Coordinates of N, CA and C and ligand atoms in Angstrom, one line a residue:
M2 N 0.8 -1.2 0.0 CA 0.0 0.0 0.0 C 0.9 1.3 0.0
I3 N 1.9 1.3 0.8 CA 2.8 2.4 0.9 C 3.5 2.6 -0.5
K4 N 3.9 1.6 -1.1 CA 4.5 1.7 -2.5 C 3.5 2.2 -3.5
E5 N 2.3 1.7 -3.4 CA 1.2 2.2 -4.3 C 1.0 3.7 -4.1
M6 N 1.0 4.2 -2.9 CA 0.8 5.6 -2.7 C 1.9 6.4 -3.2
E7 N 3.1 5.9 -3.0 CA 4.3 6.6 -3.6 C 4.2 6.7 -5.1
A8 N 3.8 5.6 -5.7 CA 3.7 5.6 -7.2 C 2.6 6.5 -7.6
Y9 N 1.5 6.5 -6.9 CA 0.3 7.4 -7.2 C 0.8 8.9 -7.1
A10 N 1.5 9.2 -6.1 CA 2.0 10.6 -5.8 C 2.9 11.0 -7.0
K11 N 3.8 10.1 -7.4 CA 4.7 10.5 -8.5 C 4.0 10.7 -9.8
E12 N 3.0 9.8 -10.1 CA 2.3 9.9 -11.3 C 1.4 11.2 -11.3
N13 N 0.8 11.5 -10.2 CA -0.1 12.6 -10.2 C 0.5 13.9 -9.6
K14 N 1.8 13.9 -9.5 CA 2.5 15.1 -9.0 C 2.0 15.6 -7.6
V15 N 1.8 14.7 -6.7 CA 1.4 15.1 -5.4 C 2.7 15.2 -4.5
P16 N 2.9 16.4 -3.9 CA 4.2 16.6 -3.3 C 4.2 16.0 -1.9
I17 N 4.3 14.6 -1.8 CA 4.4 14.0 -0.5 C 5.9 14.1 0.0
M18 N 6.1 13.8 1.2 CA 7.4 14.0 1.8 C 8.4 13.1 1.1
L19 N 9.7 13.6 1.1 CA 10.8 12.8 0.5 C 11.1 11.7 1.4
P20 N 11.6 10.5 0.8 CA 11.9 9.3 1.6 C 12.7 9.6 2.9
D21 N 13.8 10.3 2.9 CA 14.6 10.4 4.1 C 13.9 11.4 5.1
G22 N 13.1 12.3 4.5 CA 12.3 13.2 5.4 C 11.3 12.5 6.2
I23 N 10.5 11.6 5.6 CA 9.5 10.9 6.3 C 10.1 9.8 7.2
D24 N 11.2 9.3 6.8 CA 11.9 8.3 7.7 C 12.4 9.0 8.9
Y25 N 13.0 10.2 8.8 CA 13.4 11.0 9.9 C 12.3 11.2 10.9
L26 N 11.2 11.7 10.3 CA 10.0 12.1 11.1 C 9.5 10.8 11.9
C27 N 9.4 9.7 11.2 CA 8.9 8.5 11.9 C 9.8 8.1 13.0
N28 N 11.1 8.2 12.7 CA 12.1 7.8 13.7 C 12.0 8.7 15.0
Y29 N 11.7 10.0 14.7 CA 11.6 11.0 15.8 C 10.4 10.6 16.6
I30 N 9.3 10.3 16.0 CA 8.1 9.9 16.7 C 8.3 8.7 17.6
K31 N 9.0 7.7 17.0 CA 9.4 6.5 17.8 C 10.3 6.8 19.0
E32 N 11.4 7.5 18.7 CA 12.3 7.8 19.8 C 11.7 8.6 20.9
H33 N 10.8 9.5 20.6 CA 10.3 10.4 21.6 C 8.9 10.0 22.1
S34 N 8.5 8.8 21.8 CA 7.2 8.2 22.2 C 6.1 9.2 22.0
I35 N 6.0 9.8 20.8 CA 5.0 10.7 20.5 C 3.7 10.0 20.2
K36 N 2.6 10.5 20.8 CA 1.3 9.7 20.6 C 0.3 10.5 19.8
N37 N 0.1 11.8 20.2 CA -0.9 12.6 19.5 C -0.3 13.6 18.5
I38 N -0.7 13.4 17.3 CA -0.1 14.3 16.2 C -1.2 15.0 15.5
L39 N -0.9 16.3 15.2 CA -1.8 17.1 14.4 C -1.0 17.5 13.1
E40 N -1.6 17.1 12.0 CA -0.9 17.4 10.7 C -1.7 18.4 9.9
I41 N -1.0 19.4 9.4 CA -1.6 20.4 8.5 C -1.2 20.1 7.1
G42 N -2.1 19.7 6.2 CA -1.8 19.3 4.9 C -1.6 17.8 4.7
S43 N -2.8 17.1 4.5 CA -2.8 15.6 4.4 C -2.4 15.1 3.0
A44 N -2.7 15.9 2.0 CA -2.7 15.4 0.6 C -3.4 14.1 0.5
I45 N -2.8 13.0 0.1 CA -3.4 11.7 -0.1 C -3.3 10.8 1.1
G46 N -2.8 11.4 2.2 CA -2.7 10.6 3.5 C -1.4 9.9 3.7
Y47 N -0.5 10.1 2.8 CA 0.8 9.3 2.8 C 1.5 9.5 4.2
S48 N 1.8 10.8 4.5 CA 2.6 11.0 5.7 C 1.8 10.6 7.0
A49 N 0.5 10.9 7.0 CA -0.3 10.5 8.1 C -0.3 9.0 8.3
I50 N -0.4 8.3 7.3 CA -0.4 6.8 7.4 C 1.0 6.3 7.8
R51 N 2.0 6.9 7.3 CA 3.4 6.5 7.7 C 3.6 6.7 9.2
M52 N 3.1 7.9 9.6 CA 3.3 8.2 11.1 C 2.4 7.3 11.9
A53 N 1.2 7.0 11.5 CA 0.3 6.1 12.3 C 0.9 4.7 12.3
M54 N 1.7 4.3 11.4 CA 2.2 3.0 11.3 C 3.4 2.8 12.2
V55 N 3.9 3.9 12.8 CA 5.1 3.8 13.7 C 4.8 2.8 14.9
N56 N 3.7 3.0 15.5 CA 3.2 2.0 16.5 C 1.7 2.2 16.7
D57 N 1.1 1.3 17.5 CA -0.4 1.3 17.6 C -0.9 2.4 18.5
Y58 N 0.0 3.1 19.2 CA -0.5 4.2 20.1 C -0.6 5.5 19.4
V59 N 0.0 5.7 18.2 CA -0.1 7.0 17.5 C -1.5 7.3 17.0
M60 N -1.9 8.5 17.3 CA -3.2 9.0 16.8 C -2.9 10.3 16.0
V61 N -3.5 10.3 14.8 CA -3.2 11.5 14.0 C -4.5 12.2 13.6
T62 N -4.5 13.5 13.8 CA -5.6 14.4 13.2 C -4.9 15.1 12.1
T63 N -5.6 15.1 10.9 CA -4.9 15.7 9.8 C -6.0 16.5 9.0
I64 N -5.5 17.7 8.5 CA -6.5 18.6 7.8 C -6.0 18.8 6.3
E65 N -7.0 18.7 5.4 CA -6.8 18.9 4.0 C -7.9 19.7 3.4
K66 N -7.5 20.7 2.6 CA -8.6 21.5 2.0 C -9.0 21.1 0.6
D67 N -8.2 20.3 -0.1 CA -8.6 20.0 -1.4 C -9.4 18.7 -1.4
E68 N -10.6 18.8 -2.0 CA -11.6 17.7 -1.8 C -11.1 16.4 -2.5
A69 N -10.6 16.5 -3.7 CA -10.2 15.3 -4.4 C -9.1 14.6 -3.7
R70 N -8.1 15.4 -3.1 CA -7.0 14.7 -2.3 C -7.6 14.2 -1.0
Y71 N -8.5 14.9 -0.4 CA -9.1 14.4 0.8 C -9.8 13.0 0.5
N72 N -10.5 12.9 -0.6 CA -11.2 11.7 -0.9 C -10.2 10.5 -1.1
E73 N -9.2 10.9 -1.8 CA -8.1 9.9 -2.0 C -7.5 9.4 -0.7
A74 N -7.3 10.4 0.2 CA -6.7 10.1 1.5 C -7.7 9.2 2.3
V75 N -9.0 9.5 2.3 CA -9.9 8.7 3.0 C -9.9 7.3 2.6
K76 N -9.8 7.1 1.2 CA -9.7 5.7 0.7 C -8.5 5.0 1.2
N77 N -7.3 5.7 1.1 CA -6.1 5.1 1.5 C -6.0 4.7 3.0
I78 N -6.6 5.6 3.8 CA -6.6 5.4 5.3 C -7.4 4.1 5.5
H79 N -8.6 4.0 4.9 CA -9.4 2.9 5.0 C -8.7 1.6 4.6
K80 N -8.1 1.6 3.4 CA -7.4 0.4 2.9 C -6.3 0.0 3.9
C81 N -5.7 0.9 4.6 CA -4.7 0.6 5.6 C -5.3 0.3 7.0
N82 N -6.6 0.3 7.1 CA -7.2 -0.1 8.3 C -6.9 0.9 9.5
L83 N -6.7 2.1 9.1 CA -6.3 3.1 10.1 C -7.4 4.1 10.4
D84 N -8.7 3.8 10.0 CA -9.8 4.8 10.3 C -9.9 5.2 11.7
K85 N -9.6 4.2 12.6 CA -9.7 4.5 14.1 C -8.6 5.4 14.6
R86 N -7.5 5.4 13.9 CA -6.4 6.2 14.5 C -6.0 7.4 13.7
I87 N -6.6 7.6 12.5 CA -6.4 8.8 11.7 C -7.8 9.5 11.5
N88 N -7.8 10.7 12.0 CA -9.0 11.5 11.9 C -8.7 12.6 10.8
I89 N -9.3 12.5 9.7 CA -9.0 13.4 8.6 C -10.2 14.4 8.5
I90 N -9.8 15.7 8.4 CA -10.8 16.8 8.3 C -10.7 17.5 7.0
L91 N -11.8 17.6 6.3 CA -11.8 18.4 5.0 C -12.1 19.9 5.4
D92 N -11.1 20.7 5.3 CA -11.3 22.1 5.6 C -10.0 22.9 5.3
D93 N -10.2 24.2 5.3 CA -9.0 25.1 5.1 C -8.5 25.3 6.6
A94 N -7.3 24.8 6.8 CA -6.7 24.8 8.1 C -6.5 26.2 8.7
L95 N -6.6 27.2 7.9 CA -6.5 28.5 8.4 C -7.7 28.9 9.3
N96 N -8.8 28.1 9.0 CA -10.1 28.4 9.7 C -10.5 27.3 10.7
T97 N -9.9 26.1 10.6 CA -10.4 25.0 11.4 C -10.3 25.2 12.9
K98 N -11.3 24.8 13.6 CA -11.2 24.9 15.1 C -10.8 23.5 15.6
I99 N -9.7 23.4 16.2 CA -9.3 22.1 16.7 C -9.2 22.1 18.2
D100 N -9.8 21.1 18.9 CA -9.7 21.1 20.3 C -8.6 20.1 20.7
G101 N -8.1 20.3 21.9 CA -7.2 19.3 22.5 C -5.8 19.7 22.2
E102 N -4.9 18.9 22.8 CA -3.4 19.1 22.7 C -2.7 18.0 22.0
F103 N -1.6 18.4 21.4 CA -0.9 17.4 20.6 C 0.6 17.5 21.0
D104 N 1.3 16.3 20.9 CA 2.7 16.3 21.2 C 3.5 16.8 20.1
L105 N 2.9 16.6 18.9 CA 3.7 17.0 17.7 C 2.7 17.6 16.7
I106 N 3.1 18.8 16.2 CA 2.3 19.4 15.1 C 3.2 19.5 13.9
F107 N 2.7 18.9 12.9 CA 3.5 18.8 11.6 C 2.9 19.7 10.6
I108 N 3.6 20.7 10.2 CA 3.1 21.7 9.2 C 3.6 21.4 7.8
D109 N 2.7 21.0 6.9 CA 3.2 20.6 5.5 C 2.1 21.0 4.6
A110 N 1.7 22.3 4.6 CA 0.6 22.7 3.7 C 1.1 23.8 2.8
S111 N 0.3 24.9 2.6 CA 0.8 26.0 1.7 C 1.9 26.8 2.4
K112 N 3.0 26.8 1.7 CA 4.3 27.3 2.3 C 4.2 28.8 2.7
G113 N 3.3 29.6 2.0 CA 3.1 31.0 2.4 C 2.4 31.2 3.7
N114 N 1.8 30.2 4.2 CA 1.0 30.3 5.4 C 1.7 29.7 6.7
N115 N 2.9 29.4 6.6 CA 3.6 28.7 7.7 C 3.5 29.5 9.0
I116 N 3.7 30.8 8.9 CA 3.7 31.6 10.1 C 2.3 31.6 10.7
N117 N 1.3 31.7 9.9 CA -0.1 31.7 10.4 C -0.4 30.3 11.0
F118 N 0.0 29.3 10.4 CA -0.3 27.9 10.9 C 0.5 27.8 12.3
F119 N 1.7 28.2 12.3 CA 2.5 28.1 13.5 C 1.9 28.8 14.7
K120 N 1.5 30.1 14.4 CA 0.9 30.9 15.5 C -0.4 30.3 15.9
K121 N -1.3 30.0 14.9 CA -2.6 29.5 15.3 C -2.6 28.2 16.1
Y122 N -1.8 27.2 15.6 CA -1.8 25.9 16.2 C -0.9 25.7 17.4
S123 N 0.0 26.7 17.7 CA 0.8 26.5 18.9 C -0.1 26.5 20.1
A124 N -1.3 27.0 20.0 CA -2.3 27.0 21.1 C -2.7 25.5 21.4
N125 N -2.5 24.6 20.4 CA -2.9 23.2 20.6 C -1.7 22.3 20.9
L126 N -0.6 23.0 21.2 CA 0.7 22.2 21.5 C 0.8 21.9 23.0
S127 N 1.1 20.7 23.3 CA 1.3 20.3 24.7 C 2.5 21.0 25.3
K128 N 2.7 21.0 26.6 CA 3.8 21.7 27.2 C 5.1 21.4 26.6
Y129 N 5.4 20.1 26.4 CA 6.7 19.7 25.9 C 6.7 19.3 24.4
G130 N 5.6 19.8 23.8 CA 5.4 19.4 22.4 C 6.3 20.1 21.4
I131 N 6.4 19.6 20.2 CA 7.2 20.2 19.2 C 6.4 20.5 17.9
I132 N 6.9 21.5 17.2 CA 6.3 21.8 15.9 C 7.4 21.5 14.8
I133 N 7.1 20.6 13.9 CA 8.0 20.3 12.8 C 7.4 20.9 11.5
T134 N 8.2 21.6 10.7 CA 7.7 22.1 9.5 C 8.5 21.6 8.3
D135 N 7.8 21.3 7.2 CA 8.5 20.7 6.0 C 8.8 21.7 5.0
N136 N 9.7 21.4 4.1 CA 10.0 22.2 2.9 C 10.7 23.5 3.1
L137 N 11.6 23.6 4.1 CA 12.3 24.8 4.4 C 13.3 25.1 3.3
F138 N 13.7 24.0 2.5 CA 14.7 24.2 1.4 C 14.0 24.6 0.1
F139 N 12.7 24.2 0.0 CA 11.9 24.4 -1.2 C 12.8 24.0 -2.4
H140 N 13.2 22.8 -2.5 CA 13.9 22.1 -3.6 C 15.2 22.9 -3.9
G141 N 15.8 23.4 -2.9 CA 17.1 24.1 -3.1 C 17.0 25.6 -3.5
L142 N 15.8 26.0 -3.7 CA 15.6 27.4 -4.2 C 15.8 28.5 -3.1
V143 N 15.7 28.0 -1.8 CA 15.9 29.0 -0.8 C 17.4 29.4 -0.7
K144 N 18.2 28.3 -0.9 CA 19.7 28.5 -0.7 C 20.2 29.2 -2.0
D145 N 19.8 28.8 -3.2 CA 20.3 29.2 -4.4 C 19.2 29.9 -5.3
E146 N 19.0 31.2 -5.1 CA 17.9 31.8 -5.7 C 18.1 31.9 -7.3
S147 N 19.2 31.6 -7.8 CA 19.4 31.6 -9.2 C 18.6 30.5 -9.9
L148 N 18.2 29.5 -9.0 CA 17.4 28.4 -9.6 C 15.9 28.8 -9.7
I149 N 15.5 29.9 -9.2 CA 14.1 30.3 -9.3 C 13.7 30.7 -10.7
M150 N 12.6 30.0 -11.2 CA 12.2 30.2 -12.6 C 10.9 31.0 -12.7
T151 N 10.1 31.0 -11.7 CA 8.8 31.7 -11.8 C 8.6 32.7 -10.7
K152 N 7.6 33.6 -11.0 CA 7.3 34.6 -10.0 C 6.7 34.0 -8.8
N153 N 5.9 32.9 -9.0 CA 5.3 32.2 -7.9 C 6.3 31.6 -7.0
Q154 N 7.3 31.0 -7.6 CA 8.4 30.4 -6.8 C 9.1 31.5 -6.0
R155 N 9.3 32.7 -6.6 CA 10.0 33.8 -5.9 C 9.2 34.2 -4.7
G156 N 7.9 34.2 -4.8 CA 7.0 34.6 -3.7 C 7.1 33.5 -2.6
I157 N 7.2 32.3 -3.0 CA 7.3 31.2 -1.9 C 8.6 31.3 -1.2
V158 N 9.7 31.5 -2.0 CA 11.0 31.6 -1.4 C 11.0 32.7 -0.4
R159 N 10.5 33.9 -0.8 CA 10.4 35.0 0.1 C 9.7 34.7 1.4
K160 N 8.5 34.0 1.3 CA 7.7 33.6 2.4 C 8.5 32.6 3.3
I161 N 9.2 31.7 2.7 CA 10.0 30.7 3.5 C 11.1 31.4 4.3
K162 N 11.7 32.4 3.7 CA 12.7 33.2 4.4 C 12.1 34.0 5.5
E163 N 10.9 34.5 5.3 CA 10.2 35.2 6.4 C 9.9 34.3 7.5
F164 N 9.5 33.0 7.2 CA 9.2 32.0 8.2 C 10.5 31.7 9.0
I165 N 11.6 31.6 8.3 CA 12.9 31.2 9.0 C 13.3 32.4 10.0
T166 N 13.1 33.6 9.5 CA 13.4 34.8 10.4 C 12.4 34.8 11.6
F167 N 11.1 34.5 11.3 CA 10.1 34.4 12.4 C 10.6 33.4 13.4
L168 N 11.1 32.2 13.0 CA 11.5 31.2 13.9 C 12.8 31.6 14.7
D169 N 13.7 32.2 13.9 CA 15.0 32.6 14.6 C 14.8 33.7 15.6
E170 N 13.8 34.5 15.4 CA 13.6 35.6 16.3 C 12.5 35.3 17.4
N171 N 12.0 34.1 17.3 CA 10.8 33.7 18.2 C 11.2 33.7 19.7
E172 N 10.5 34.4 20.5 CA 10.9 34.4 21.9 C 10.4 33.2 22.7
D173 N 9.4 32.5 22.2 CA 8.8 31.4 22.9 C 9.4 30.0 22.4
F174 N 9.9 30.0 21.2 CA 10.4 28.7 20.7 C 11.8 28.8 20.2
S175 N 12.6 27.7 20.4 CA 13.9 27.6 19.8 C 13.8 26.6 18.7
T176 N 14.5 26.8 17.6 CA 14.4 26.0 16.4 C 15.7 25.5 16.0
E177 N 15.7 24.2 15.6 CA 16.9 23.7 14.8 C 16.4 23.2 13.5
Y178 N 17.4 23.3 12.5 CA 17.1 22.9 11.1 C 17.8 21.7 10.8
I179 N 17.0 20.8 10.1 CA 17.6 19.5 9.8 C 17.7 19.3 8.3
S180 N 18.8 18.9 7.8 CA 19.0 18.8 6.3 C 18.6 17.4 5.9
V181 N 17.4 17.0 6.1 CA 16.9 15.8 5.5 C 15.7 16.1 4.6
G182 N 15.4 15.3 3.6 CA 14.3 15.5 2.7 C 14.4 16.9 2.1
D183 N 13.3 17.7 2.2 CA 13.3 19.0 1.6 C 13.6 20.1 2.7
G184 N 14.2 19.6 3.8 CA 14.5 20.6 4.9 C 13.4 20.6 5.9
L185 N 13.7 20.3 7.2 CA 12.8 20.3 8.2 C 13.2 21.3 9.3
S186 N 12.3 22.0 10.0 CA 12.6 22.7 11.2 C 11.9 22.1 12.3
I187 N 12.6 22.1 13.5 CA 12.1 21.4 14.7 C 12.1 22.5 15.8
S188 N 10.9 22.9 16.2 CA 10.7 24.0 17.2 C 10.2 23.5 18.5
K189 N 10.9 23.9 19.5 CA 10.5 23.5 20.9 C 10.3 24.7 21.7
R190 N 9.4 24.6 22.7 CA 9.2 25.8 23.6 C 10.5 26.0 24.4
K191 N 10.8 27.3 24.6 CA 12.0 27.6 25.4 C 11.9 27.3 26.9
Ligands
SAH7 N1 1.9 15.8 4.2 C1 1.6 15.2 2.9 C2 1.9 16.2 1.7 C3 1.1 17.4 1.8 S1 1.2 18.4 0.4 C4 2.6 14.0 2.7 O1 3.8 14.2 2.9 O2 2.1 12.9 2.4 C5 0.4 19.8 0.9 C6 -1.1 19.7 1.0 O3 -1.6 20.8 1.8 C7 -1.8 19.8 -0.3 O4 -2.6 18.7 -0.6 C8 -2.7 21.1 -0.2 O5 -4.0 20.9 -0.8 C9 -2.8 21.2 1.3 N2 -3.1 22.5 1.8 C10 -2.6 23.7 1.4 N3 -3.1 24.7 2.1 C11 -3.9 24.2 3.0 C12 -4.8 24.8 3.9 N4 -4.8 26.1 4.1 N5 -5.6 24.0 4.7 C13 -5.6 22.6 4.5 N6 -4.8 22.0 3.5 C14 -4.0 22.8 2.8
MG8 MG1 6.1 18.8 2.2

């Protein structure tokens, strides 16, 4: 099933996490005994399913705004028998009201909204919880701007840089950056 989802993502250009990025994330969940996860940006459910498969205690709440991808994710979650441990919500995560606390919040949605997601959902973070954000490298474009081809890409790179500044200057969280996959940030409360 995992292989099928990876093939589907490749064929349909769904930007799921890169192999070493998702491996790193799953390993982190295992090592830190993380149980409750909130994910922003489910796409077809790939990363939610991978995280839920770490062990039987993991519970994932995940939000996706695109209906076609949401439907695909629901199908995949069901096929993996994870309906009980993955709660997927069809909504724009900028507006969703989520109750409860999570040990891990994983932000992997529209890159321009990272600051908004971070601010909004830190209210749902448990005391020792962490926020991990994906795509800080944006395929190498953040480091090497000569690779930027479109105006849209330029806008996203600017937003990611703003997000990095926001993290570096944040008074409540300290952040480390990990060079796996497309670049991850790991933010903990100070
Ligand atoms: N985490 C997934 C990949 C997510 S791709 C994985 O690795 O398997 C990013 C997804 O975020 C896209 O499907 C996009 O539709 C969704 N998205 C973007 N902005 C969003 C928003 N404001 N609310 C909810 N989902 C959003
Ligand atoms: Mg991503």
